[in-house]
XYZ file of C-alpha atoms in Angstrom:
313
model
C -5.469 46.033 47.976
C -8.630 44.881 45.955
C -8.265 42.966 43.448
C -9.897 41.457 40.482
C -9.284 37.729 39.251
C -10.517 37.057 35.795
C -11.842 33.128 35.545
C -11.950 33.483 39.107
C -14.710 30.850 39.612
C -12.158 28.281 37.880
C -10.242 25.652 39.160
C -6.672 27.619 39.559
C -8.300 30.931 39.506
C -10.689 29.939 42.727
C -7.855 28.840 44.884
C -5.784 32.175 44.255
C -9.590 33.995 45.324
C -8.844 32.305 48.690
C -5.264 32.911 49.043
C -5.520 36.635 48.616
C -9.065 36.648 50.563
C -6.123 35.242 53.251
C -3.476 37.577 52.671
C -6.467 40.316 53.689
C -7.537 41.449 50.376
C -10.942 42.259 48.795
C -11.460 40.332 45.521
C -13.469 40.807 42.271
C -14.046 37.587 40.277
C -15.223 37.595 37.258
C -16.124 34.343 35.349
C -18.732 32.925 32.536
C -18.746 29.736 33.460
C -18.081 27.768 30.235
C -15.371 25.906 32.758
C -15.861 27.461 36.309
C -18.276 26.432 38.429
C -19.963 28.617 40.970
C -19.486 25.728 43.545
C -15.519 26.073 43.204
C -16.551 30.038 45.933
C -19.852 28.208 47.423
C -17.485 28.130 50.788
C -17.323 32.368 50.730
C -21.325 32.975 50.079
C -22.001 35.323 52.056
C -18.067 36.570 52.701
C -17.940 41.091 52.501
C -14.519 40.419 51.227
C -16.018 39.028 47.993
C -17.464 40.424 44.847
C -18.877 38.101 41.361
C -18.977 39.560 38.639
C -20.657 36.918 35.836
C -19.237 38.156 32.625
C -17.092 37.125 29.487
C -14.056 38.926 29.372
C -14.248 39.074 25.524
C -16.709 42.191 25.949
C -15.505 44.913 28.037
C -14.915 44.903 32.031
C -16.708 47.124 34.079
C -15.640 47.230 37.839
C -16.779 50.061 39.523
C -14.102 51.862 42.493
C -10.579 51.258 42.582
C -8.533 48.168 41.237
C -4.789 47.500 42.358
C -4.127 44.735 40.318
C -5.884 42.510 37.931
C -5.243 38.584 37.744
C -5.505 37.058 34.150
C -6.326 33.716 34.944
C -9.249 32.781 32.373
C -8.930 30.512 29.943
C -10.072 26.941 29.448
C -6.734 24.483 29.219
C -8.223 21.437 28.396
C -6.764 19.226 25.987
C -10.416 18.585 24.909
C -11.346 21.505 25.517
C -8.849 22.764 22.535
C -11.282 20.234 20.078
C -14.729 21.578 21.518
C -14.120 25.502 22.128
C -10.928 26.516 20.092
C -13.040 30.114 19.080
C -13.637 30.145 22.417
C -9.847 30.001 23.687
C -8.897 32.845 20.854
C -10.316 34.984 22.172
C -10.133 34.816 25.685
C -6.504 34.564 25.298
C -6.348 37.305 22.515
C -9.496 39.826 23.250
C -10.023 39.276 26.914
C -6.504 39.615 27.448
C -6.246 42.774 25.760
C -9.620 43.664 27.561
C -8.174 42.829 31.101
C -5.370 45.092 30.429
C -7.234 47.252 29.388
C -9.052 47.515 32.657
C -5.572 47.736 34.573
C -4.347 50.627 32.543
C -6.921 52.209 33.264
C -7.077 51.501 37.566
C -3.356 52.218 37.614
C -2.880 48.726 38.708
C -0.657 46.052 38.589
C -0.929 43.145 35.855
C -0.350 39.250 35.914
C -1.147 37.332 33.572
C -1.462 33.253 33.684
C 0.484 31.540 30.768
C 1.564 27.738 30.256
C 4.737 25.532 29.304
C 2.681 25.871 26.426
C 4.150 28.077 24.813
C 6.987 26.103 24.510
C 5.758 24.331 22.548
C 7.213 20.067 21.535
C 10.707 21.500 23.646
C 14.150 20.540 21.805
C 15.846 20.971 25.762
C 15.114 20.161 29.073
C 14.710 21.601 31.702
C 12.993 24.215 30.271
C 14.597 27.655 30.869
C 12.137 31.136 30.332
C 14.755 32.200 27.454
C 13.993 28.989 25.634
C 11.614 30.340 22.501
C 9.475 26.990 21.806
C 8.850 24.737 19.125
C 5.090 25.587 18.404
C 2.856 23.769 15.654
C 1.206 27.007 14.863
C -1.507 24.901 12.772
C -2.142 21.844 15.025
C -5.505 21.579 16.938
C -3.205 22.285 19.712
C -1.941 25.515 18.320
C -5.421 27.296 19.544
C -4.081 27.128 22.959
C -0.391 27.087 22.605
C -0.711 30.249 20.495
C -3.484 32.087 22.237
C -0.923 31.890 25.212
C 2.416 33.136 23.276
C -0.009 35.881 22.458
C -1.189 36.524 25.943
C 2.806 36.975 26.642
C 3.395 39.228 23.724
C 0.569 41.744 24.489
C 1.472 41.902 27.688
C 4.556 42.920 27.187
C 3.582 45.259 24.670
C 1.769 47.359 27.358
C 4.364 47.449 29.792
C 7.034 48.384 27.224
C 4.279 51.112 25.232
C 2.203 52.178 29.012
C 4.484 51.498 31.318
C 2.368 48.976 32.887
C 4.049 46.693 35.989
C 2.970 43.500 34.528
C 3.731 39.683 35.411
C 4.059 36.574 33.526
C 3.339 33.016 35.383
C 4.268 30.339 33.036
C 2.605 27.222 34.814
C 3.293 23.358 34.430
C 0.539 20.843 34.919
C -0.469 21.399 38.229
C -3.278 19.304 39.672
C -5.750 19.308 42.956
C -8.884 19.537 43.832
C -11.383 21.593 42.097
C -10.636 20.320 39.066
C -13.355 19.310 36.851
C -13.515 15.027 37.072
C -14.361 15.327 33.191
C -11.527 18.124 32.927
C -9.681 16.157 30.008
C -6.294 16.465 31.425
C -4.347 13.762 32.708
C -4.731 14.388 36.776
C -8.747 14.008 36.690
C -9.060 11.425 33.520
C -6.670 8.685 35.514
C -7.928 9.452 38.855
C -11.510 9.071 37.612
C -11.092 6.453 35.911
C -9.031 4.756 38.785
C -11.855 5.110 40.869
C -14.344 4.034 38.334
C -12.776 0.592 37.822
C -12.042 1.428 34.771
C -9.124 0.667 31.928
C -6.335 4.065 32.315
C -5.825 5.101 29.292
C -2.797 6.478 27.930
C -2.257 8.060 24.439
C 1.280 6.969 22.880
C 3.667 4.873 24.675
C 3.498 6.459 27.760
C 7.032 7.428 28.006
C 6.043 11.511 27.593
C 6.744 13.332 30.741
C 5.321 15.854 32.652
C 6.333 17.857 36.110
C 2.990 17.714 38.872
C 2.991 21.014 40.731
C 0.182 21.133 43.101
C -2.044 23.691 43.518
C -1.474 25.079 46.640
C 2.342 25.624 46.084
C 1.849 26.706 42.640
C -0.281 29.388 44.386
C 1.977 30.280 46.685
C 4.624 30.717 43.796
C 1.842 33.383 41.749
C 1.675 35.157 44.847
C 5.443 35.739 45.356
C 5.858 36.722 41.513
C 2.595 39.356 42.336
C 4.696 40.689 45.151
C 8.109 41.121 43.171
C 9.390 43.468 40.857
C 10.214 42.039 37.974
C 8.890 41.670 34.598
C 9.871 38.955 33.097
C 8.064 35.357 32.408
C 8.686 33.001 35.453
C 8.351 29.055 35.617
C 5.975 28.169 38.561
C 5.784 24.258 38.509
C 7.467 20.594 39.818
C 10.916 19.727 38.668
C 9.978 16.037 39.602
C 9.962 14.726 35.900
C 7.643 11.543 35.362
C 6.942 9.899 32.517
C 3.054 9.167 32.001
C 3.467 5.686 32.178
C 5.371 6.142 35.969
C 2.535 8.675 36.735
C -0.761 6.102 35.948
C 1.065 3.309 37.776
C 1.562 5.794 40.763
C -2.405 7.008 40.499
C -3.414 3.058 40.823
C -1.585 2.363 43.891
C -2.444 6.089 45.630
C -6.398 4.509 44.588
C -6.318 1.100 45.118
C -7.593 0.330 41.749
C -6.988 -2.905 40.130
C -7.963 -0.922 36.393
C -5.410 -2.415 33.737
C -3.297 -0.015 32.017
C -4.740 0.640 27.871
C -2.868 2.591 24.650
C -4.423 4.581 22.710
C -3.109 6.261 19.696
C -1.065 9.154 20.580
C -2.326 13.002 20.975
C -1.150 14.988 18.028
C 1.156 17.139 18.958
C 1.423 16.090 22.424
C 5.110 17.310 23.239
C 7.748 14.215 24.911
C 8.982 16.475 27.668
C 8.119 18.900 30.150
C 10.108 20.090 32.916
C 10.525 23.450 33.974
C 14.231 25.321 34.720
C 12.705 26.586 38.496
C 16.143 28.670 38.724
C 14.483 31.875 38.212
C 11.373 31.499 40.784
C 13.702 30.231 43.624
C 16.601 33.226 43.065
C 14.021 36.240 42.495
C 11.247 34.324 44.421
C 13.226 32.374 46.754
C 10.078 29.616 45.558
C 10.455 26.309 44.718
C 7.844 23.619 45.173
C 7.502 21.283 48.888
C 4.360 19.276 48.045
C 5.579 15.322 47.234
C 3.248 13.540 44.604
C 2.153 11.374 47.179
C 1.520 13.876 49.293
C -0.479 15.670 46.478
C -2.182 12.976 45.520
C -4.255 11.577 48.455
C -5.819 15.544 48.114
C -7.110 15.271 44.820
C -8.362 11.723 44.916
C -10.136 12.471 48.319
C -11.542 15.459 46.358
C -12.592 13.393 43.148
C -14.336 10.738 45.870
C -16.012 13.135 47.262
C -17.337 14.783 44.155
C -18.287 11.539 42.700
C -20.393 10.777 46.027
C -22.458 13.671 45.524
C -23.021 13.040 41.947
C -23.929 9.314 43.038
């Protein structure tokens, strides 16, 4: 099997590259380093199973030779990026997905796109099943990510219906783990970085908003199972252990042994109050559910960030 992974030098994309190579696949990783880093693939340097192409996928994607599967994982996912590079996010979710689908169609390859729980917006029901249509503000600062992912899902299903392309859609819920950027802006690197530096942990709003944190190893296993499945419907992949942001901050302090204080700042715009996946479809269709507890996942993540901070001096 030979796969193309867009966003292959990113947090989740690079872990997917590892999993595919471990399964015996040849992989072409594509990234333009807007948020990805070649450091995430450095351990594979010289591996004949990996080819790397530096490219912006909003431009025509050309890959020589046969391709069996295209995994579309390219897209900045940090709330900080929503404000800093909104147009780039919109372009990669729309034109980038379109180009990746075009590659899959040209190569007669299967296609899987990485979507997000953000398509549910600020949900009015919990847990969120894949049948829920969402509650999204289409003009808020988060909309550049939310709506680009909703478009990405829409065009993926259009290619499936019009061209008969075998497509998959995975909806991630708050994934974390090694290879996240320390300056990512998402809650896990924010809290861990602040705790390790002895800085106050900043919570947006009252901290009673909930998230469900899934460890990358479980999540990538779910992706691989979805890729091997016969389903074309969206599938939630994440943890169904729901935790308030305030309780999560306390867990980070305990895991790091930090004496940092917790401070509250103004709530973020359109910040969802609840986030918890209904995993019925993943369990039924894929035989998948998460197995890594928060304590274990946090310990591995903290050790990774300690190492990165030590290298940075």
